[in-house]
């Protein structure tokens, strides 16, 4: 049976492709979901793709998949830089989690350099636009196969 991967997207990412294309590009979240499904299929995995603007809902979803999924790719959006609750949820589920960002958060404003998710993720991929998600899936698949 294929292993299920949760791809979790945080606040405002539902707006991708519709506003600020200079910063985040023209690709929509739906486009990213499609390319992730194709990439996951190639790796023999399945994708459970979700987005929420609500911090508690993201926490609940992490708890929900604890026993049913093999790993998580998370773009927590701005909660990356603020949410101890999400950091605690990631560390509590004991699943491999890869942090992903469209933009290179380290080349942007100082307040984006700090990531609470990085403290508990197995690694971070950022700066490659929509491709960051596919790279994150590759990294997660390799990690799961090797462990
Ligand atoms: O680069 C990323 O993936 C971010 O997680 C995106 C977040 C930002 O707060 C992080 O620092 C880095 C913002 C997502 C907002 O996306 C929008 C898309 C279109 C229009 C407005 C916002």
PDB file of N, CA, C and O in Angstrom, residues 14-81:
ATOM      1  N   UNK A  14      -3.444  30.205   0.096  1.00  0.00           N
ATOM      2  CA  UNK A  14      -4.582  30.052  -0.827  1.00  0.00           C
ATOM      3  C   UNK A  14      -4.615  31.177  -1.872  1.00  0.00           C
ATOM      4  O   UNK A  14      -5.262  31.041  -2.909  1.00  0.00           O
ATOM      5  N   UNK A  15      -3.900  32.290  -1.614  1.00  0.00           N
ATOM      6  CA  UNK A  15      -3.897  33.428  -2.538  1.00  0.00           C
ATOM      7  C   UNK A  15      -2.829  33.312  -3.624  1.00  0.00           C
ATOM      8  O   UNK A  15      -2.754  34.165  -4.519  1.00  0.00           O
ATOM      9  N   UNK A  16      -2.008  32.288  -3.523  1.00  0.00           N
ATOM     10  CA  UNK A  16      -0.895  32.136  -4.485  1.00  0.00           C
ATOM     11  C   UNK A  16      -1.371  32.232  -5.925  1.00  0.00           C
ATOM     12  O   UNK A  16      -2.393  31.631  -6.286  1.00  0.00           O
ATOM     13  N   UNK A  17      -0.615  32.949  -6.721  1.00  0.00           N
ATOM     14  CA  UNK A  17      -0.930  33.060  -8.148  1.00  0.00           C
ATOM     15  C   UNK A  17      -1.961  34.128  -8.453  1.00  0.00           C
ATOM     16  O   UNK A  17      -2.199  34.446  -9.615  1.00  0.00           O
ATOM     17  N   UNK A  18      -2.580  34.662  -7.406  1.00  0.00           N
ATOM     18  CA  UNK A  18      -3.618  35.673  -7.636  1.00  0.00           C
ATOM     19  C   UNK A  18      -3.162  37.060  -7.214  1.00  0.00           C
ATOM     20  O   UNK A  18      -3.687  38.051  -7.698  1.00  0.00           O
ATOM     21  N   UNK A  19      -2.196  37.143  -6.278  1.00  0.00           N
ATOM     22  CA  UNK A  19      -1.687  38.442  -5.800  1.00  0.00           C
ATOM     23  C   UNK A  19      -0.172  38.348  -5.635  1.00  0.00           C
ATOM     24  O   UNK A  19       0.370  37.264  -5.482  1.00  0.00           O
ATOM     25  N   UNK A  20       0.508  39.516  -5.631  1.00  0.00           N
ATOM     26  CA  UNK A  20       1.969  39.610  -5.450  1.00  0.00           C
ATOM     27  C   UNK A  20       2.765  38.594  -6.284  1.00  0.00           C
ATOM     28  O   UNK A  20       3.630  37.884  -5.742  1.00  0.00           O
ATOM     29  N   UNK A  21       2.497  38.492  -7.607  1.00  0.00           N
ATOM     30  CA  UNK A  21       3.258  37.520  -8.422  1.00  0.00           C
ATOM     31  C   UNK A  21       4.750  37.830  -8.472  1.00  0.00           C
ATOM     32  O   UNK A  21       5.558  36.925  -8.697  1.00  0.00           O
ATOM     33  N   UNK A  22       5.117  39.095  -8.215  1.00  0.00           N
ATOM     34  CA  UNK A  22       6.538  39.471  -8.198  1.00  0.00           C
ATOM     35  C   UNK A  22       7.290  38.764  -7.073  1.00  0.00           C
ATOM     36  O   UNK A  22       8.463  38.433  -7.196  1.00  0.00           O
ATOM     37  N   UNK A  23       6.600  38.510  -5.953  1.00  0.00           N
ATOM     38  CA  UNK A  23       7.247  37.841  -4.802  1.00  0.00           C
ATOM     39  C   UNK A  23       7.061  36.325  -4.884  1.00  0.00           C
ATOM     40  O   UNK A  23       8.009  35.559  -4.708  1.00  0.00           O
ATOM     41  N   UNK A  24       5.817  35.866  -5.149  1.00  0.00           N
ATOM     42  CA  UNK A  24       5.519  34.437  -5.020  1.00  0.00           C
ATOM     43  C   UNK A  24       5.237  33.720  -6.346  1.00  0.00           C
ATOM     44  O   UNK A  24       4.930  32.538  -6.345  1.00  0.00           O
ATOM     45  N   UNK A  25       5.342  34.441  -7.473  1.00  0.00           N
ATOM     46  CA  UNK A  25       5.147  33.802  -8.776  1.00  0.00           C
ATOM     47  C   UNK A  25       3.680  33.682  -9.171  1.00  0.00           C
ATOM     48  O   UNK A  25       2.788  34.135  -8.452  1.00  0.00           O
ATOM     49  N   UNK A  26       3.474  33.054 -10.322  1.00  0.00           N
ATOM     50  CA  UNK A  26       2.115  32.968 -10.885  1.00  0.00           C
ATOM     51  C   UNK A  26       1.469  31.610 -10.636  1.00  0.00           C
ATOM     52  O   UNK A  26       0.311  31.391 -10.978  1.00  0.00           O
ATOM     53  N   UNK A  27       2.232  30.693 -10.095  1.00  0.00           N
ATOM     54  CA  UNK A  27       1.712  29.348  -9.851  1.00  0.00           C
ATOM     55  C   UNK A  27       0.687  29.368  -8.720  1.00  0.00           C
ATOM     56  O   UNK A  27       0.919  29.999  -7.680  1.00  0.00           O
ATOM     57  N   UNK A  28      -0.437  28.713  -8.908  1.00  0.00           N
ATOM     58  CA  UNK A  28      -1.457  28.648  -7.854  1.00  0.00           C
ATOM     59  C   UNK A  28      -1.188  27.455  -6.934  1.00  0.00           C
ATOM     60  O   UNK A  28      -0.422  26.542  -7.278  1.00  0.00           O
ATOM     61  N   UNK A  29      -1.869  27.454  -5.788  1.00  0.00           N
ATOM     62  CA  UNK A  29      -1.714  26.319  -4.860  1.00  0.00           C
ATOM     63  C   UNK A  29      -2.259  25.038  -5.509  1.00  0.00           C
ATOM     64  O   UNK A  29      -1.727  23.947  -5.271  1.00  0.00           O
ATOM     65  N   UNK A  30      -3.281  25.202  -6.348  1.00  0.00           N
ATOM     66  CA  UNK A  30      -3.822  24.045  -7.091  1.00  0.00           C
ATOM     67  C   UNK A  30      -2.783  23.462  -8.035  1.00  0.00           C
ATOM     68  O   UNK A  30      -2.675  22.228  -8.165  1.00  0.00           O
ATOM     69  N   UNK A  31      -2.008  24.344  -8.692  1.00  0.00           N
ATOM     70  CA  UNK A  31      -0.924  23.861  -9.577  1.00  0.00           C
ATOM     71  C   UNK A  31       0.111  23.077  -8.762  1.00  0.00           C
ATOM     72  O   UNK A  31       0.600  22.024  -9.196  1.00  0.00           O
ATOM     73  N   UNK A  32       0.446  23.604  -7.581  1.00  0.00           N
ATOM     74  CA  UNK A  32       1.444  22.926  -6.726  1.00  0.00           C
ATOM     75  C   UNK A  32       0.914  21.566  -6.291  1.00  0.00           C
ATOM     76  O   UNK A  32       1.630  20.562  -6.301  1.00  0.00           O
ATOM     77  N   UNK A  33      -0.368  21.531  -5.937  1.00  0.00           N
ATOM     78  CA  UNK A  33      -0.972  20.246  -5.532  1.00  0.00           C
ATOM     79  C   UNK A  33      -0.845  19.220  -6.675  1.00  0.00           C
ATOM     80  O   UNK A  33      -0.445  18.071  -6.444  1.00  0.00           O
ATOM     81  N   UNK A  34      -1.152  19.656  -7.898  1.00  0.00           N
ATOM     82  CA  UNK A  34      -1.073  18.728  -9.046  1.00  0.00           C
ATOM     83  C   UNK A  34       0.345  18.213  -9.245  1.00  0.00           C
ATOM     84  O   UNK A  34       0.548  17.003  -9.428  1.00  0.00           O
ATOM     85  N   UNK A  35       1.330  19.113  -9.190  1.00  0.00           N
ATOM     86  CA  UNK A  35       2.706  18.650  -9.428  1.00  0.00           C
ATOM     87  C   UNK A  35       3.182  17.749  -8.291  1.00  0.00           C
ATOM     88  O   UNK A  35       3.933  16.795  -8.517  1.00  0.00           O
ATOM     89  N   UNK A  36       2.704  18.015  -7.064  1.00  0.00           N
ATOM     90  CA  UNK A  36       3.074  17.136  -5.935  1.00  0.00           C
ATOM     91  C   UNK A  36       2.459  15.746  -6.103  1.00  0.00           C
ATOM     92  O   UNK A  36       3.099  14.734  -5.777  1.00  0.00           O
ATOM     93  N   UNK A  37       1.223  15.684  -6.591  1.00  0.00           N
ATOM     94  CA  UNK A  37       0.584  14.360  -6.799  1.00  0.00           C
ATOM     95  C   UNK A  37       1.372  13.539  -7.806  1.00  0.00           C
ATOM     96  O   UNK A  37       1.592  12.337  -7.618  1.00  0.00           O
ATOM     97  N   UNK A  38       1.820  14.209  -8.886  1.00  0.00           N
ATOM     98  CA  UNK A  38       2.590  13.505  -9.928  1.00  0.00           C
ATOM     99  C   UNK A  38       3.926  13.030  -9.345  1.00  0.00           C
ATOM    100  O   UNK A  38       4.328  11.883  -9.529  1.00  0.00           O
ATOM    101  N   UNK A  39       4.588  13.922  -8.607  1.00  0.00           N
ATOM    102  CA  UNK A  39       5.894  13.581  -8.018  1.00  0.00           C
ATOM    103  C   UNK A  39       5.760  12.428  -7.002  1.00  0.00           C
ATOM    104  O   UNK A  39       6.570  11.502  -6.973  1.00  0.00           O
ATOM    105  N   UNK A  40       4.734  12.506  -6.175  1.00  0.00           N
ATOM    106  CA  UNK A  40       4.517  11.473  -5.149  1.00  0.00           C
ATOM    107  C   UNK A  40       4.217  10.132  -5.805  1.00  0.00           C
ATOM    108  O   UNK A  40       4.724   9.084  -5.375  1.00  0.00           O
ATOM    109  N   UNK A  41       3.420  10.160  -6.872  1.00  0.00           N
ATOM    110  CA  UNK A  41       3.067   8.933  -7.580  1.00  0.00           C
ATOM    111  C   UNK A  41       4.339   8.251  -8.102  1.00  0.00           C
ATOM    112  O   UNK A  41       4.509   7.033  -7.972  1.00  0.00           O
ATOM    113  N   UNK A  42       5.245   9.068  -8.637  1.00  0.00           N
ATOM    114  CA  UNK A  42       6.538   8.578  -9.152  1.00  0.00           C
ATOM    115  C   UNK A  42       7.326   7.878  -8.041  1.00  0.00           C
ATOM    116  O   UNK A  42       8.062   6.920  -8.281  1.00  0.00           O
ATOM    117  N   UNK A  43       7.171   8.357  -6.818  1.00  0.00           N
ATOM    118  CA  UNK A  43       7.913   7.789  -5.671  1.00  0.00           C
ATOM    119  C   UNK A  43       7.122   6.696  -4.958  1.00  0.00           C
ATOM    120  O   UNK A  43       7.547   6.201  -3.908  1.00  0.00           O
ATOM    121  N   UNK A  44       5.939   6.356  -5.499  1.00  0.00           N
ATOM    122  CA  UNK A  44       5.112   5.326  -4.859  1.00  0.00           C
ATOM    123  C   UNK A  44       4.459   5.813  -3.573  1.00  0.00           C
ATOM    124  O   UNK A  44       4.176   5.031  -2.666  1.00  0.00           O
ATOM    125  N   UNK A  45       4.199   7.123  -3.510  1.00  0.00           N
ATOM    126  CA  UNK A  45       3.542   7.675  -2.315  1.00  0.00           C
ATOM    127  C   UNK A  45       2.238   8.383  -2.736  1.00  0.00           C
ATOM    128  O   UNK A  45       2.024   8.660  -3.915  1.00  0.00           O
ATOM    129  N   UNK A  46       1.391   8.650  -1.758  1.00  0.00           N
ATOM    130  CA  UNK A  46       0.156   9.394  -2.013  1.00  0.00           C
ATOM    131  C   UNK A  46       0.181  10.691  -1.197  1.00  0.00           C
ATOM    132  O   UNK A  46       0.810  10.761  -0.153  1.00  0.00           O
ATOM    133  N   UNK A  47      -0.528  11.695  -1.718  1.00  0.00           N
ATOM    134  CA  UNK A  47      -0.494  13.017  -1.095  1.00  0.00           C
ATOM    135  C   UNK A  47      -1.862  13.407  -0.535  1.00  0.00           C
ATOM    136  O   UNK A  47      -2.885  13.233  -1.186  1.00  0.00           O
ATOM    137  N   UNK A  48      -1.830  13.915   0.675  1.00  0.00           N
ATOM    138  CA  UNK A  48      -3.014  14.477   1.333  1.00  0.00           C
ATOM    139  C   UNK A  48      -2.701  15.973   1.466  1.00  0.00           C
ATOM    140  O   UNK A  48      -1.888  16.357   2.300  1.00  0.00           O
ATOM    141  N   UNK A  49      -3.283  16.797   0.590  1.00  0.00           N
ATOM    142  CA  UNK A  49      -2.874  18.199   0.434  1.00  0.00           C
ATOM    143  C   UNK A  49      -3.896  19.112   1.101  1.00  0.00           C
ATOM    144  O   UNK A  49      -5.084  19.081   0.752  1.00  0.00           O
ATOM    145  N   UNK A  50      -3.483  19.919   2.064  1.00  0.00           N
ATOM    146  CA  UNK A  50      -4.431  20.770   2.817  1.00  0.00           C
ATOM    147  C   UNK A  50      -3.879  22.185   3.002  1.00  0.00           C
ATOM    148  O   UNK A  50      -2.661  22.381   3.035  1.00  0.00           O
ATOM    149  N   UNK A  51      -4.789  23.130   3.171  1.00  0.00           N
ATOM    150  CA  UNK A  51      -4.410  24.525   3.481  1.00  0.00           C
ATOM    151  C   UNK A  51      -5.396  25.081   4.490  1.00  0.00           C
ATOM    152  O   UNK A  51      -6.599  24.846   4.400  1.00  0.00           O
ATOM    153  N   UNK A  52      -4.874  25.833   5.455  1.00  0.00           N
ATOM    154  CA  UNK A  52      -5.754  26.550   6.382  1.00  0.00           C
ATOM    155  C   UNK A  52      -5.128  27.871   6.790  1.00  0.00           C
ATOM    156  O   UNK A  52      -3.895  27.988   6.884  1.00  0.00           O
ATOM    157  N   UNK A  53      -5.997  28.848   7.061  1.00  0.00           N
ATOM    158  CA  UNK A  53      -5.541  30.141   7.590  1.00  0.00           C
ATOM    159  C   UNK A  53      -5.608  30.160   9.117  1.00  0.00           C
ATOM    160  O   UNK A  53      -5.294  31.179   9.743  1.00  0.00           O
ATOM    161  N   UNK A  54      -6.014  29.030   9.702  1.00  0.00           N
ATOM    162  CA  UNK A  54      -6.275  28.982  11.150  1.00  0.00           C
ATOM    163  C   UNK A  54      -5.207  28.123  11.839  1.00  0.00           C
ATOM    164  O   UNK A  54      -5.064  26.922  11.549  1.00  0.00           O
ATOM    165  N   UNK A  55      -4.461  28.723  12.741  1.00  0.00           N
ATOM    166  CA  UNK A  55      -3.348  28.043  13.412  1.00  0.00           C
ATOM    167  C   UNK A  55      -3.804  26.740  14.085  1.00  0.00           C
ATOM    168  O   UNK A  55      -3.171  25.697  13.948  1.00  0.00           O
ATOM    169  N   UNK A  56      -4.931  26.811  14.822  1.00  0.00           N
ATOM    170  CA  UNK A  56      -5.410  25.633  15.549  1.00  0.00           C
ATOM    171  C   UNK A  56      -5.818  24.496  14.629  1.00  0.00           C
ATOM    172  O   UNK A  56      -5.679  23.316  14.988  1.00  0.00           O
ATOM    173  N   UNK A  57      -6.312  24.841  13.463  1.00  0.00           N
ATOM    174  CA  UNK A  57      -6.698  23.796  12.508  1.00  0.00           C
ATOM    175  C   UNK A  57      -5.453  23.068  11.995  1.00  0.00           C
ATOM    176  O   UNK A  57      -5.439  21.837  11.847  1.00  0.00           O
ATOM    177  N   UNK A  58      -4.385  23.819  11.764  1.00  0.00           N
ATOM    178  CA  UNK A  58      -3.119  23.207  11.335  1.00  0.00           C
ATOM    179  C   UNK A  58      -2.591  22.271  12.429  1.00  0.00           C
ATOM    180  O   UNK A  58      -2.135  21.153  12.150  1.00  0.00           O
ATOM    181  N   UNK A  59      -2.697  22.710  13.684  1.00  0.00           N
ATOM    182  CA  UNK A  59      -2.277  21.870  14.821  1.00  0.00           C
ATOM    183  C   UNK A  59      -3.140  20.594  14.860  1.00  0.00           C
ATOM    184  O   UNK A  59      -2.617  19.474  14.974  1.00  0.00           O
ATOM    185  N   UNK A  60      -4.464  20.749  14.731  1.00  0.00           N
ATOM    186  CA  UNK A  60      -5.368  19.586  14.771  1.00  0.00           C
ATOM    187  C   UNK A  60      -5.036  18.591  13.659  1.00  0.00           C
ATOM    188  O   UNK A  60      -5.049  17.375  13.879  1.00  0.00           O
ATOM    189  N   UNK A  61      -4.753  19.103  12.472  1.00  0.00           N
ATOM    190  CA  UNK A  61      -4.454  18.207  11.343  1.00  0.00           C
ATOM    191  C   UNK A  61      -3.159  17.439  11.590  1.00  0.00           C
ATOM    192  O   UNK A  61      -3.050  16.266  11.231  1.00  0.00           O
ATOM    193  N   UNK A  62      -2.164  18.100  12.196  1.00  0.00           N
ATOM    194  CA  UNK A  62      -0.918  17.384  12.518  1.00  0.00           C
ATOM    195  C   UNK A  62      -1.207  16.239  13.487  1.00  0.00           C
ATOM    196  O   UNK A  62      -0.728  15.115  13.319  1.00  0.00           O
ATOM    197  N   UNK A  63      -2.022  16.516  14.510  1.00  0.00           N
ATOM    198  CA  UNK A  63      -2.378  15.460  15.469  1.00  0.00           C
ATOM    199  C   UNK A  63      -3.119  14.317  14.764  1.00  0.00           C
ATOM    200  O   UNK A  63      -2.861  13.141  15.032  1.00  0.00           O
ATOM    201  N   UNK A  64      -4.034  14.707  13.878  1.00  0.00           N
ATOM    202  CA  UNK A  64      -4.906  13.713  13.208  1.00  0.00           C
ATOM    203  C   UNK A  64      -4.115  12.660  12.423  1.00  0.00           C
ATOM    204  O   UNK A  64      -4.495  11.495  12.394  1.00  0.00           O
ATOM    205  N   UNK A  65      -3.002  13.082  11.776  1.00  0.00           N
ATOM    206  CA  UNK A  65      -2.295  12.157  10.875  1.00  0.00           C
ATOM    207  C   UNK A  65      -1.200  11.353  11.572  1.00  0.00           C
ATOM    208  O   UNK A  65      -0.498  10.573  10.927  1.00  0.00           O
ATOM    209  N   UNK A  66      -1.083  11.534  12.870  1.00  0.00           N
ATOM    210  CA  UNK A  66       0.027  10.947  13.637  1.00  0.00           C
ATOM    211  C   UNK A  66       0.223   9.451  13.360  1.00  0.00           C
ATOM    212  O   UNK A  66       1.343   8.983  13.191  1.00  0.00           O
ATOM    213  N   UNK A  67      -0.884   8.706  13.300  1.00  0.00           N
ATOM    214  CA  UNK A  67      -0.770   7.258  13.144  1.00  0.00           C
ATOM    215  C   UNK A  67      -1.063   6.778  11.726  1.00  0.00           C
ATOM    216  O   UNK A  67      -0.795   5.621  11.393  1.00  0.00           O
ATOM    217  N   UNK A  68      -1.645   7.635  10.896  1.00  0.00           N
ATOM    218  CA  UNK A  68      -2.093   7.198   9.565  1.00  0.00           C
ATOM    219  C   UNK A  68      -1.120   7.557   8.435  1.00  0.00           C
ATOM    220  O   UNK A  68      -1.184   6.965   7.361  1.00  0.00           O
ATOM    221  N   UNK A  69      -0.245   8.541   8.648  1.00  0.00           N
ATOM    222  CA  UNK A  69       0.612   9.031   7.573  1.00  0.00           C
ATOM    223  C   UNK A  69       2.085   8.707   7.856  1.00  0.00           C
ATOM    224  O   UNK A  69       2.478   8.489   9.014  1.00  0.00           O
ATOM    225  N   UNK A  70       2.893   8.725   6.766  1.00  0.00           N
ATOM    226  CA  UNK A  70       4.315   8.369   6.920  1.00  0.00           C
ATOM    227  C   UNK A  70       5.213   9.586   7.117  1.00  0.00           C
ATOM    228  O   UNK A  70       6.369   9.451   7.527  1.00  0.00           O
ATOM    229  N   UNK A  71       4.695  10.779   6.808  1.00  0.00           N
ATOM    230  CA  UNK A  71       5.511  11.987   6.954  1.00  0.00           C
ATOM    231  C   UNK A  71       4.724  13.221   6.554  1.00  0.00           C
ATOM    232  O   UNK A  71       3.585  13.128   6.080  1.00  0.00           O
ATOM    233  N   UNK A  72       5.371  14.372   6.746  1.00  0.00           N
ATOM    234  CA  UNK A  72       4.712  15.665   6.511  1.00  0.00           C
ATOM    235  C   UNK A  72       5.676  16.613   5.792  1.00  0.00           C
ATOM    236  O   UNK A  72       6.856  16.666   6.122  1.00  0.00           O
ATOM    237  N   UNK A  73       5.133  17.332   4.804  1.00  0.00           N
ATOM    238  CA  UNK A  73       5.807  18.504   4.225  1.00  0.00           C
ATOM    239  C   UNK A  73       4.998  19.706   4.681  1.00  0.00           C
ATOM    240  O   UNK A  73       3.774  19.716   4.509  1.00  0.00           O
ATOM    241  N   UNK A  74       5.649  20.686   5.276  1.00  0.00           N
ATOM    242  CA  UNK A  74       4.887  21.832   5.805  1.00  0.00           C
ATOM    243  C   UNK A  74       5.455  23.163   5.323  1.00  0.00           C
ATOM    244  O   UNK A  74       6.645  23.418   5.435  1.00  0.00           O
ATOM    245  N   UNK A  75       4.554  23.973   4.750  1.00  0.00           N
ATOM    246  CA  UNK A  75       4.835  25.394   4.554  1.00  0.00           C
ATOM    247  C   UNK A  75       3.885  26.118   5.494  1.00  0.00           C
ATOM    248  O   UNK A  75       2.701  26.296   5.185  1.00  0.00           O
ATOM    249  N   UNK A  76       4.395  26.491   6.641  1.00  0.00           N
ATOM    250  CA  UNK A  76       3.537  27.098   7.663  1.00  0.00           C
ATOM    251  C   UNK A  76       3.289  28.581   7.411  1.00  0.00           C
ATOM    252  O   UNK A  76       2.670  29.253   8.246  1.00  0.00           O
ATOM    253  N   UNK A  77       3.757  29.105   6.263  1.00  0.00           N
ATOM    254  CA  UNK A  77       3.562  30.525   5.958  1.00  0.00           C
ATOM    255  C   UNK A  77       4.159  31.375   7.080  1.00  0.00           C
ATOM    256  O   UNK A  77       5.200  31.045   7.650  1.00  0.00           O
ATOM    257  N   UNK A  78       3.473  32.462   7.422  1.00  0.00           N
ATOM    258  CA  UNK A  78       4.008  33.370   8.446  1.00  0.00           C
ATOM    259  C   UNK A  78       4.041  32.735   9.840  1.00  0.00           C
ATOM    260  O   UNK A  78       4.813  33.183  10.702  1.00  0.00           O
ATOM    261  N   UNK A  79       3.247  31.666  10.056  1.00  0.00           N
ATOM    262  CA  UNK A  79       3.312  30.975  11.364  1.00  0.00           C
ATOM    263  C   UNK A  79       4.679  30.333  11.601  1.00  0.00           C
ATOM    264  O   UNK A  79       5.048  30.040  12.737  1.00  0.00           O
ATOM    265  N   UNK A  80       5.429  30.105  10.507  1.00  0.00           N
ATOM    266  CA  UNK A  80       6.808  29.603  10.616  1.00  0.00           C
ATOM    267  C   UNK A  80       7.603  30.420  11.631  1.00  0.00           C
ATOM    268  O   UNK A  80       8.382  29.870  12.414  1.00  0.00           O
ATOM    269  N   UNK A  81       7.387  31.739  11.580  1.00  0.00           N
ATOM    270  CA  UNK A  81       8.226  32.674  12.328  1.00  0.00           C
ATOM    271  C   UNK A  81       7.667  33.028  13.709  1.00  0.00           C
ATOM    272  O   UNK A  81       8.306  33.754  14.457  1.00  0.00           O
TER     273      UNK A  81
END
